[in-house]
Amino acid sequence: MGEAMVGAIIRSNLFSPTSIRVSDINEERLVFLSRTYGVNTTKNNFEVFSESDIVIFAIKPQQMNEVLSDITSQEGYKIQHRKLAISIVAGVPLRKIEAFLYSPLDENLRKKLPVIRVMPNTPALVLAGISGMSPNPNSSAEDIQVARTILERMGSVIQFKESDLDAVTALSGTGPAYVFYLIESMIKGGINLGLDPDEAATLSITTLKGAVKLLEQRKETPEALRRKVTSPGGTTEAAFEVMQQFQVKQRIVEAIAAAAQRSKALGQ
Ligand SMILES: NC(=O)c1ccc[n+]([C@@H]2O[C@H](COP(=O)([O-])OP(=O)(O)OC[C@H]3O[C@@H](n4cnc5c(N)ncnc54)[C@H](OP(=O)(O)O)[C@@H]3O)[C@@H](O)[C@H]2O)c1
């Protein structure tokens, strides 16, 4: 996901590669990132933090404590100029990031270190993502605009209050997997009916793209469009009788709630 952000920033000429510094514990990743994007690389997280005006945390949730304490425990940890911290780390709340970044700083310095929590999604890899973002109270309108400008390079951005981010994680953060699952199921359905797997995949994916386009271009709800293609005694009705029997919609709603619950638990 960090690479997706670097790629989007560079391809859209928002910042030049030489103005970007990436750290990672994995040397091979650094060599790859340097060769592919021309960015500066280091294994030193503190160097990236102290030398940058905008710092993006793009590690796994379980790595966050280690990385934040590594940075803030350094002798030279201080904020001279305003620095924007952006975290895309799933489930880690602003108060936890603030607890690490702010504890060594007095109130004036804390104000110079705004923190914005973001939940992107993987279509960001093809610049078709959507990110939910939630700024902390030290974030100015300008900081929020800077974060928005970066995130818009990968797709759309919506600002939320932080308490909504678990729901955003469950819906759009995890959402691509639901769609892949639907497509997987459609392909399997086609194969079971004797279609060639590649053709079943083409039919399923193209149908999904077409249905989304129809939804975007017509000012109608998905439910209204579904009802329009469901004629009494027809094939769609036959399919939905089975879906209703197994309460598929209800199960999906429950699955999304479970994802939100997990996101909340990750943040504890
Ligand atoms: N992927 C998604 O769909 C998605 C969507 C929304 C948000 N997110 C969030 O984005 C974050 C990144 O996800 P990802 O899938 O891109 O993870 P990832 O592929 O594991 O990337 C994290 C990178 O950080 C490196 N790293 C580990 N420990 C480090 C340390 N101490 N210092 C510096 N670098 C370190 C990892 O190296 P190693 O591989 O050697 O450990 C890896 O290269 C996660 O918090 C995730 O929840 C992901």
Short mmCIF file of C-alpha atoms and ligand atoms in Angstrom, two decimals, residues 1-2 23-26 29 45 58-61 63 66-67 88-90 119-122 173, ligand 1:
data_model
loop_
_atom_site.label_atom_id
_atom_site.label_comp_id
_atom_site.label_asym_id
_atom_site.label_seq_id
_atom_site.Cartn_x
_atom_site.Cartn_y
_atom_site.Cartn_z
CA MET A 1 0.00 0.00 0.00
CA GLY A 2 2.94 2.29 0.73
CA SER A 23 12.37 3.35 4.82
CA ASP A 24 11.75 -0.39 5.19
CA ILE A 25 13.46 -3.10 7.19
CA ASN A 26 13.67 -5.21 4.07
CA ARG A 29 12.30 -3.89 -1.00
CA ASN A 45 12.77 5.15 10.16
CA ALA A 58 2.36 2.27 5.99
CA ILE A 59 3.31 -0.70 8.14
CA LYS A 60 1.25 -3.57 9.56
CA PRO A 61 -0.76 -2.79 12.74
CA GLN A 63 4.53 -3.20 13.74
CA GLU A 66 7.78 -0.74 17.55
CA VAL A 67 8.15 1.84 14.78
CA ILE A 88 -2.76 4.25 6.81
CA VAL A 89 -2.31 1.53 9.43
CA ALA A 90 -5.57 -0.39 9.84
CA MET A 119 -8.14 3.98 5.48
CA PRO A 120 -7.36 3.43 1.78
CA ASN A 121 -8.23 0.35 -0.28
CA THR A 122 -6.33 -1.81 -2.76
CA GLY A 173 -11.13 -1.12 3.08
N1 LIG B 1 -3.52 -3.98 1.76
C1 LIG B 1 -4.72 -3.42 1.95
O1 LIG B 1 -5.74 -3.75 1.38
C2 LIG B 1 -4.85 -2.29 2.89
C3 LIG B 1 -5.96 -1.44 2.79
C4 LIG B 1 -6.04 -0.39 3.69
C5 LIG B 1 -5.06 -0.22 4.65
N2 LIG B 1 -4.02 -1.08 4.71
C6 LIG B 1 -3.05 -0.90 5.76
O2 LIG B 1 -1.84 -0.47 5.18
C7 LIG B 1 -0.78 -0.95 5.99
C8 LIG B 1 0.24 -1.62 5.11
O3 LIG B 1 -0.35 -2.78 4.54
P1 LIG B 1 0.40 -3.60 3.43
O4 LIG B 1 -0.51 -4.67 2.98
O5 LIG B 1 0.99 -2.66 2.41
O6 LIG B 1 1.60 -4.23 4.33
P2 LIG B 1 3.01 -4.80 3.90
O7 LIG B 1 2.99 -5.26 2.48
O8 LIG B 1 3.46 -5.76 4.97
O9 LIG B 1 3.95 -3.51 3.94
C9 LIG B 1 4.57 -3.08 5.11
C10 LIG B 1 6.05 -2.89 4.83
O10 LIG B 1 6.67 -2.38 6.02
C11 LIG B 1 7.84 -3.14 6.26
N3 LIG B 1 8.19 -3.10 7.68
C12 LIG B 1 7.93 -4.02 8.65
N4 LIG B 1 8.43 -3.62 9.84
C13 LIG B 1 9.03 -2.43 9.61
C14 LIG B 1 9.78 -1.54 10.42
N5 LIG B 1 9.99 -1.80 11.72
N6 LIG B 1 10.27 -0.43 9.87
C15 LIG B 1 10.07 -0.16 8.55
N7 LIG B 1 9.40 -0.97 7.73
C16 LIG B 1 8.89 -2.10 8.24
C17 LIG B 1 7.47 -4.52 5.79
O11 LIG B 1 8.64 -5.30 5.63
P3 LIG B 1 8.51 -6.92 5.81
O12 LIG B 1 7.65 -7.37 4.69
O13 LIG B 1 9.92 -7.39 5.73
O14 LIG B 1 7.86 -7.13 7.18
C18 LIG B 1 6.75 -4.22 4.49
O15 LIG B 1 7.65 -4.02 3.42
C19 LIG B 1 -1.38 -1.92 7.00
O16 LIG B 1 -1.48 -1.33 8.27
C20 LIG B 1 -2.72 -2.21 6.45
O17 LIG B 1 -3.63 -2.47 7.48
C21 LIG B 1 -3.88 -2.09 3.83
#
